[in-house]
């Protein structure tokens, strides 16, 4: 459960059909006589567009960029984006649904059943998401100078885009614009799994389970990236057909 939920945390449009425009320096040159914008200001403009993106107009996808050469975020922007995703109302709802499924399947049996068991599962599910978001999308990206966003490819063959999306769970863009191993995501999932040992039932703790969950969340992240890569294409076809 820990880590940013794959389809929410790691480009969808506000009108469900086309991605919201994001501003960059090359497509929006400064008017004559005005001072050049700083990198932080340019990044803020691009983030403003990202922060309105939702799948089906509901599920947040703030961490997805449609600008391949997007400006690197400042540390406070990375924390702000991660916190916005982690505290979005839909995040709490998804944690509640996850808790309901866990209770139905009697996962984490040590929590028991009834209302008390449900709210313990809900708290654990949300804590997993919050920890994963803040660690994998803010703390480690700041420390390691990596960009936590998913940069949608959007063009090319189906196979090339599928492979590109799958790789992003272990490959990311650095603040220097170069692709590199996605240490932030992997370390964030492992760290979140370690923290979860503080509140999981005693029967669901331990190093082995920590790494098992981290691997599961990393794999789920790859599936989520595939969804984010192709959802705009599916959405465009669905809504155009409907119109």
mmCIF file of C-alpha atoms in Angstrom:
data_model
loop_
_atom_site.group_PDB
_atom_site.id
_atom_site.type_symbol
_atom_site.label_atom_id
_atom_site.label_comp_id
_atom_site.label_asym_id
_atom_site.label_seq_id
_atom_site.Cartn_x
_atom_site.Cartn_y
_atom_site.Cartn_z
ATOM 1 C CA UNK A 1 0.000 0.000 0.000
ATOM 2 C CA UNK A 2 2.826 2.395 0.675
ATOM 3 C CA UNK A 3 4.152 4.701 -1.970
ATOM 4 C CA UNK A 4 2.310 7.082 -4.227
ATOM 5 C CA UNK A 5 -0.578 5.281 -5.841
ATOM 6 C CA UNK A 6 0.606 4.575 -9.362
ATOM 7 C CA UNK A 7 -2.045 6.383 -11.384
ATOM 8 C CA UNK A 8 -2.112 9.380 -9.163
ATOM 9 C CA UNK A 9 1.253 10.257 -8.260
ATOM 10 C CA UNK A 10 3.436 9.004 -11.232
ATOM 11 C CA UNK A 11 -0.942 13.807 -17.638
ATOM 12 C CA UNK A 12 -4.135 14.205 -17.910
ATOM 13 C CA UNK A 13 -6.144 17.086 -19.188
ATOM 14 C CA UNK A 14 -8.526 19.282 -17.279
ATOM 15 C CA UNK A 15 -11.161 18.856 -20.028
ATOM 16 C CA UNK A 16 -10.469 15.122 -20.325
ATOM 17 C CA UNK A 17 -9.407 15.406 -23.932
ATOM 18 C CA UNK A 18 -6.159 17.304 -24.408
ATOM 19 C CA UNK A 19 -3.310 17.967 -21.996
ATOM 20 C CA UNK A 20 -3.306 21.335 -20.290
ATOM 21 C CA UNK A 21 -0.716 23.627 -21.887
ATOM 22 C CA UNK A 22 2.504 24.011 -19.988
ATOM 23 C CA UNK A 23 4.794 26.951 -20.446
ATOM 24 C CA UNK A 24 8.444 26.789 -21.316
ATOM 25 C CA UNK A 25 11.011 29.371 -22.258
ATOM 26 C CA UNK A 26 11.360 28.288 -25.862
ATOM 27 C CA UNK A 27 7.649 28.449 -26.745
ATOM 28 C CA UNK A 28 6.953 31.599 -24.710
ATOM 29 C CA UNK A 29 9.816 34.053 -25.167
ATOM 30 C CA UNK A 30 9.844 37.074 -22.903
ATOM 31 C CA UNK A 31 8.413 40.321 -24.330
ATOM 32 C CA UNK A 32 10.995 43.003 -25.190
ATOM 33 C CA UNK A 33 11.989 45.175 -22.268
ATOM 34 C CA UNK A 34 10.945 42.678 -19.598
ATOM 35 C CA UNK A 35 13.522 40.911 -17.397
ATOM 36 C CA UNK A 36 14.151 37.261 -18.122
ATOM 37 C CA UNK A 37 12.305 34.862 -15.874
ATOM 38 C CA UNK A 38 14.280 32.780 -13.450
ATOM 39 C CA UNK A 39 14.288 28.992 -13.706
ATOM 40 C CA UNK A 40 12.164 28.806 -10.559
ATOM 41 C CA UNK A 41 9.559 31.124 -12.118
ATOM 42 C CA UNK A 42 9.458 29.064 -15.311
ATOM 43 C CA UNK A 43 9.120 25.866 -13.302
ATOM 44 C CA UNK A 44 6.284 27.456 -11.301
ATOM 45 C CA UNK A 45 4.377 28.213 -14.512
ATOM 46 C CA UNK A 46 4.723 24.633 -15.688
ATOM 47 C CA UNK A 47 3.706 23.257 -12.297
ATOM 48 C CA UNK A 48 0.613 25.462 -12.263
ATOM 49 C CA UNK A 49 -0.625 23.626 -15.352
ATOM 50 C CA UNK A 50 0.288 20.209 -13.914
ATOM 51 C CA UNK A 51 -1.597 20.835 -10.681
ATOM 52 C CA UNK A 52 -4.921 20.914 -12.542
ATOM 53 C CA UNK A 53 -4.481 17.518 -14.192
ATOM 54 C CA UNK A 54 -6.903 14.760 -13.193
ATOM 55 C CA UNK A 55 -7.802 11.429 -14.721
ATOM 56 C CA UNK A 56 -11.526 11.479 -15.584
ATOM 57 C CA UNK A 57 -11.587 14.891 -13.939
ATOM 58 C CA UNK A 58 -11.295 13.206 -10.523
ATOM 59 C CA UNK A 59 -8.055 11.341 -9.819
ATOM 60 C CA UNK A 60 -5.070 13.691 -9.478
ATOM 61 C CA UNK A 61 -2.110 13.233 -11.808
ATOM 62 C CA UNK A 62 -0.135 16.255 -10.696
ATOM 63 C CA UNK A 63 3.191 14.495 -11.096
ATOM 64 C CA UNK A 64 2.997 14.128 -14.880
ATOM 65 C CA UNK A 65 4.571 16.550 -17.346
ATOM 66 C CA UNK A 66 3.790 16.888 -21.049
ATOM 67 C CA UNK A 67 6.813 19.152 -21.573
ATOM 68 C CA UNK A 68 9.873 17.027 -22.480
ATOM 69 C CA UNK A 69 12.324 19.807 -21.636
ATOM 70 C CA UNK A 70 10.547 21.047 -18.513
ATOM 71 C CA UNK A 71 12.589 23.239 -16.188
ATOM 72 C CA UNK A 72 13.976 21.428 -13.141
ATOM 73 C CA UNK A 73 12.063 22.126 -9.935
ATOM 74 C CA UNK A 74 13.524 23.863 -6.911
ATOM 75 C CA UNK A 75 13.584 21.820 -3.669
ATOM 76 C CA UNK A 76 10.566 23.631 -2.195
ATOM 77 C CA UNK A 77 8.621 22.970 -5.406
ATOM 78 C CA UNK A 78 9.314 19.246 -5.149
ATOM 79 C CA UNK A 79 8.019 19.221 -1.582
ATOM 80 C CA UNK A 80 5.014 21.330 -2.533
ATOM 81 C CA UNK A 81 4.014 19.062 -5.403
ATOM 82 C CA UNK A 82 4.408 15.904 -3.308
ATOM 83 C CA UNK A 83 2.408 17.394 -0.431
ATOM 84 C CA UNK A 84 -0.373 18.524 -2.782
ATOM 85 C CA UNK A 85 -0.719 14.981 -4.137
ATOM 86 C CA UNK A 86 -0.547 13.381 -0.684
ATOM 87 C CA UNK A 87 -3.213 15.647 0.823
ATOM 88 C CA UNK A 88 -5.661 15.776 -2.070
ATOM 89 C CA UNK A 89 -9.175 14.734 -0.903
ATOM 90 C CA UNK A 90 -9.255 11.932 -3.477
ATOM 91 C CA UNK A 91 -6.161 10.442 -1.843
ATOM 92 C CA UNK A 92 -8.095 9.989 1.399
ATOM 93 C CA UNK A 93 -10.994 8.394 -0.475
ATOM 94 C CA UNK A 94 -8.703 5.936 -2.264
ATOM 95 C CA UNK A 95 -7.108 5.002 1.058
ATOM 96 C CA UNK A 96 -10.607 4.319 2.415
ATOM 97 C CA UNK A 97 -11.444 2.060 -0.522
ATOM 98 C CA UNK A 98 -8.140 0.229 -0.123
ATOM 99 C CA UNK A 99 -8.869 -0.249 3.582
ATOM 100 C CA UNK A 100 -12.293 -1.688 2.766
ATOM 101 C CA UNK A 101 -10.801 -4.222 0.362
ATOM 102 C CA UNK A 102 -8.126 -5.155 2.915
ATOM 103 C CA UNK A 103 -10.766 -5.672 5.593
ATOM 104 C CA UNK A 104 -12.930 -7.779 3.298
ATOM 105 C CA UNK A 105 -9.930 -9.997 2.513
ATOM 106 C CA UNK A 106 -8.866 -9.894 6.177
ATOM 107 C CA UNK A 107 -5.428 -8.598 5.276
ATOM 108 C CA UNK A 108 -3.404 -7.472 8.309
ATOM 109 C CA UNK A 109 -5.564 -9.687 10.498
ATOM 110 C CA UNK A 110 -3.945 -8.232 13.594
ATOM 111 C CA UNK A 111 -6.037 -5.098 13.108
ATOM 112 C CA UNK A 112 -9.186 -7.128 13.711
ATOM 113 C CA UNK A 113 -12.594 -6.488 12.182
ATOM 114 C CA UNK A 114 -15.377 -3.993 12.807
ATOM 115 C CA UNK A 115 -15.059 -0.215 12.741
ATOM 116 C CA UNK A 116 -11.831 -0.219 14.742
ATOM 117 C CA UNK A 117 -10.169 -2.633 12.344
ATOM 118 C CA UNK A 118 -11.351 -0.630 9.357
ATOM 119 C CA UNK A 119 -9.996 2.681 10.629
ATOM 120 C CA UNK A 120 -6.667 1.098 11.518
ATOM 121 C CA UNK A 121 -6.419 -0.204 7.958
ATOM 122 C CA UNK A 122 -7.489 3.183 6.599
ATOM 123 C CA UNK A 123 -4.829 4.961 8.656
ATOM 124 C CA UNK A 124 -2.165 2.483 7.554
ATOM 125 C CA UNK A 125 -3.146 2.802 3.891
ATOM 126 C CA UNK A 126 -3.034 6.578 3.992
ATOM 127 C CA UNK A 127 0.241 6.594 5.931
ATOM 128 C CA UNK A 128 1.742 4.323 3.262
ATOM 129 C CA UNK A 129 0.698 6.748 0.528
ATOM 130 C CA UNK A 130 1.817 9.850 2.405
ATOM 131 C CA UNK A 131 5.211 8.374 3.300
ATOM 132 C CA UNK A 132 5.760 7.142 -0.241
ATOM 133 C CA UNK A 133 4.843 10.503 -1.746
ATOM 134 C CA UNK A 134 6.995 12.589 0.548
ATOM 135 C CA UNK A 135 10.007 10.258 0.504
ATOM 136 C CA UNK A 136 9.999 9.132 -3.127
ATOM 137 C CA UNK A 137 8.802 12.390 -4.687
ATOM 138 C CA UNK A 138 10.386 14.991 -2.405
ATOM 139 C CA UNK A 139 13.009 13.949 0.153
ATOM 140 C CA UNK A 140 15.130 11.673 -2.039
ATOM 141 C CA UNK A 141 14.685 13.720 -5.238
ATOM 142 C CA UNK A 142 15.967 16.784 -3.364
ATOM 143 C CA UNK A 143 18.902 14.915 -1.834
ATOM 144 C CA UNK A 144 19.821 13.153 -5.083
ATOM 145 C CA UNK A 145 18.976 16.024 -7.452
ATOM 146 C CA UNK A 146 16.432 13.998 -9.421
ATOM 147 C CA UNK A 147 13.126 15.007 -10.987
ATOM 148 C CA UNK A 148 10.193 13.041 -9.498
ATOM 149 C CA UNK A 149 7.833 13.712 -12.400
ATOM 150 C CA UNK A 150 6.731 11.305 -15.117
ATOM 151 C CA UNK A 151 7.589 12.825 -18.499
ATOM 152 C CA UNK A 152 5.041 11.495 -20.942
ATOM 153 C CA UNK A 153 6.517 10.347 -24.265
ATOM 154 C CA UNK A 154 3.268 10.713 -26.207
ATOM 155 C CA UNK A 155 4.690 9.701 -29.621
ATOM 156 C CA UNK A 156 6.216 6.653 -31.263
ATOM 157 C CA UNK A 157 5.125 3.048 -31.573
ATOM 158 C CA UNK A 158 3.010 1.336 -28.948
ATOM 159 C CA UNK A 159 5.904 -0.920 -27.969
ATOM 160 C CA UNK A 160 8.409 1.900 -27.602
ATOM 161 C CA UNK A 161 6.024 3.908 -25.426
ATOM 162 C CA UNK A 162 5.148 0.872 -23.318
ATOM 163 C CA UNK A 163 8.827 0.119 -22.702
ATOM 164 C CA UNK A 164 9.569 3.769 -21.970
ATOM 165 C CA UNK A 165 6.780 3.908 -19.367
ATOM 166 C CA UNK A 166 7.822 0.668 -17.691
ATOM 167 C CA UNK A 167 11.422 1.812 -17.382
ATOM 168 C CA UNK A 168 10.563 5.067 -15.624
ATOM 169 C CA UNK A 169 10.034 3.263 -12.343
ATOM 170 C CA UNK A 170 13.785 2.533 -12.334
ATOM 171 C CA UNK A 171 14.937 5.384 -14.587
ATOM 172 C CA UNK A 172 14.319 9.095 -14.159
ATOM 173 C CA UNK A 173 15.526 12.458 -15.339
ATOM 174 C CA UNK A 174 18.026 14.259 -13.178
ATOM 175 C CA UNK A 175 17.873 17.969 -12.434
ATOM 176 C CA UNK A 176 20.694 18.266 -14.989
ATOM 177 C CA UNK A 177 18.326 16.978 -17.696
ATOM 178 C CA UNK A 178 20.076 13.617 -18.111
ATOM 179 C CA UNK A 179 18.464 10.225 -17.647
ATOM 180 C CA UNK A 180 19.791 8.190 -14.719
ATOM 181 C CA UNK A 181 18.824 5.324 -12.371
ATOM 182 C CA UNK A 182 15.705 6.227 -10.395
ATOM 183 C CA UNK A 183 17.230 5.838 -6.957
ATOM 184 C CA UNK A 184 14.633 8.188 -5.487
ATOM 185 C CA UNK A 185 11.696 5.957 -6.355
ATOM 186 C CA UNK A 186 13.329 2.700 -5.275
ATOM 187 C CA UNK A 187 14.774 4.098 -2.042
ATOM 188 C CA UNK A 188 11.512 5.874 -1.305
ATOM 189 C CA UNK A 189 9.547 2.629 -1.565
ATOM 190 C CA UNK A 190 12.016 0.763 0.661
ATOM 191 C CA UNK A 191 12.098 3.569 3.238
ATOM 192 C CA UNK A 192 8.302 3.822 3.301
ATOM 193 C CA UNK A 193 8.132 0.053 3.805
ATOM 194 C CA UNK A 194 10.519 0.327 6.723
ATOM 195 C CA UNK A 195 8.448 3.045 8.363
ATOM 196 C CA UNK A 196 5.324 0.912 7.903
ATOM 197 C CA UNK A 197 6.789 -1.600 10.351
ATOM 198 C CA UNK A 198 5.993 0.936 13.061
ATOM 199 C CA UNK A 199 2.236 0.612 12.588
ATOM 200 C CA UNK A 200 1.607 -2.736 10.869
ATOM 201 C CA UNK A 201 0.511 -5.655 13.093
ATOM 202 C CA UNK A 202 3.445 -7.605 14.526
ATOM 203 C CA UNK A 203 2.693 -10.523 12.197
ATOM 204 C CA UNK A 204 3.170 -8.263 9.167
ATOM 205 C CA UNK A 205 6.551 -6.779 10.009
ATOM 206 C CA UNK A 206 10.136 -7.659 9.226
ATOM 207 C CA UNK A 207 12.885 -7.014 6.707
ATOM 208 C CA UNK A 208 11.651 -9.658 4.295
ATOM 209 C CA UNK A 209 8.151 -8.216 4.166
ATOM 210 C CA UNK A 210 9.552 -4.693 3.854
ATOM 211 C CA UNK A 211 11.471 -5.541 0.672
ATOM 212 C CA UNK A 212 8.597 -7.641 -0.648
ATOM 213 C CA UNK A 213 6.217 -4.696 -0.337
ATOM 214 C CA UNK A 214 8.771 -2.311 -1.820
ATOM 215 C CA UNK A 215 9.134 -4.584 -4.854
ATOM 216 C CA UNK A 216 5.342 -4.832 -5.205
ATOM 217 C CA UNK A 217 4.873 -1.065 -5.070
ATOM 218 C CA UNK A 218 7.699 -0.539 -7.577
ATOM 219 C CA UNK A 219 6.029 -2.984 -9.981
ATOM 220 C CA UNK A 220 2.683 -1.256 -9.460
ATOM 221 C CA UNK A 221 4.415 2.019 -10.266
ATOM 222 C CA UNK A 222 5.474 0.635 -13.634
ATOM 223 C CA UNK A 223 1.876 -0.317 -14.416
ATOM 224 C CA UNK A 224 0.724 3.113 -13.293
ATOM 225 C CA UNK A 225 3.222 4.793 -15.613
ATOM 226 C CA UNK A 226 1.875 2.751 -18.527
ATOM 227 C CA UNK A 227 -1.626 3.926 -17.672
ATOM 228 C CA UNK A 228 -0.498 7.559 -17.542
ATOM 229 C CA UNK A 229 1.305 7.220 -20.858
ATOM 230 C CA UNK A 230 -1.698 5.914 -22.781
ATOM 231 C CA UNK A 231 -4.675 7.344 -20.885
ATOM 232 C CA UNK A 232 -4.781 10.629 -22.868
ATOM 233 C CA UNK A 233 -4.950 8.616 -26.117
ATOM 234 C CA UNK A 234 -7.770 6.459 -24.766
ATOM 235 C CA UNK A 235 -9.555 9.499 -23.322
ATOM 236 C CA UNK A 236 -9.398 11.395 -26.612
ATOM 237 C CA UNK A 237 -10.910 8.492 -28.530
ATOM 238 C CA UNK A 238 -13.637 7.868 -25.948
ATOM 239 C CA UNK A 239 -14.773 11.439 -25.613
ATOM 240 C CA UNK A 240 -14.490 12.246 -29.318
ATOM 241 C CA UNK A 241 -16.637 9.197 -30.059
ATOM 242 C CA UNK A 242 -19.121 10.305 -27.425
ATOM 243 C CA UNK A 243 -19.301 13.798 -28.929
#
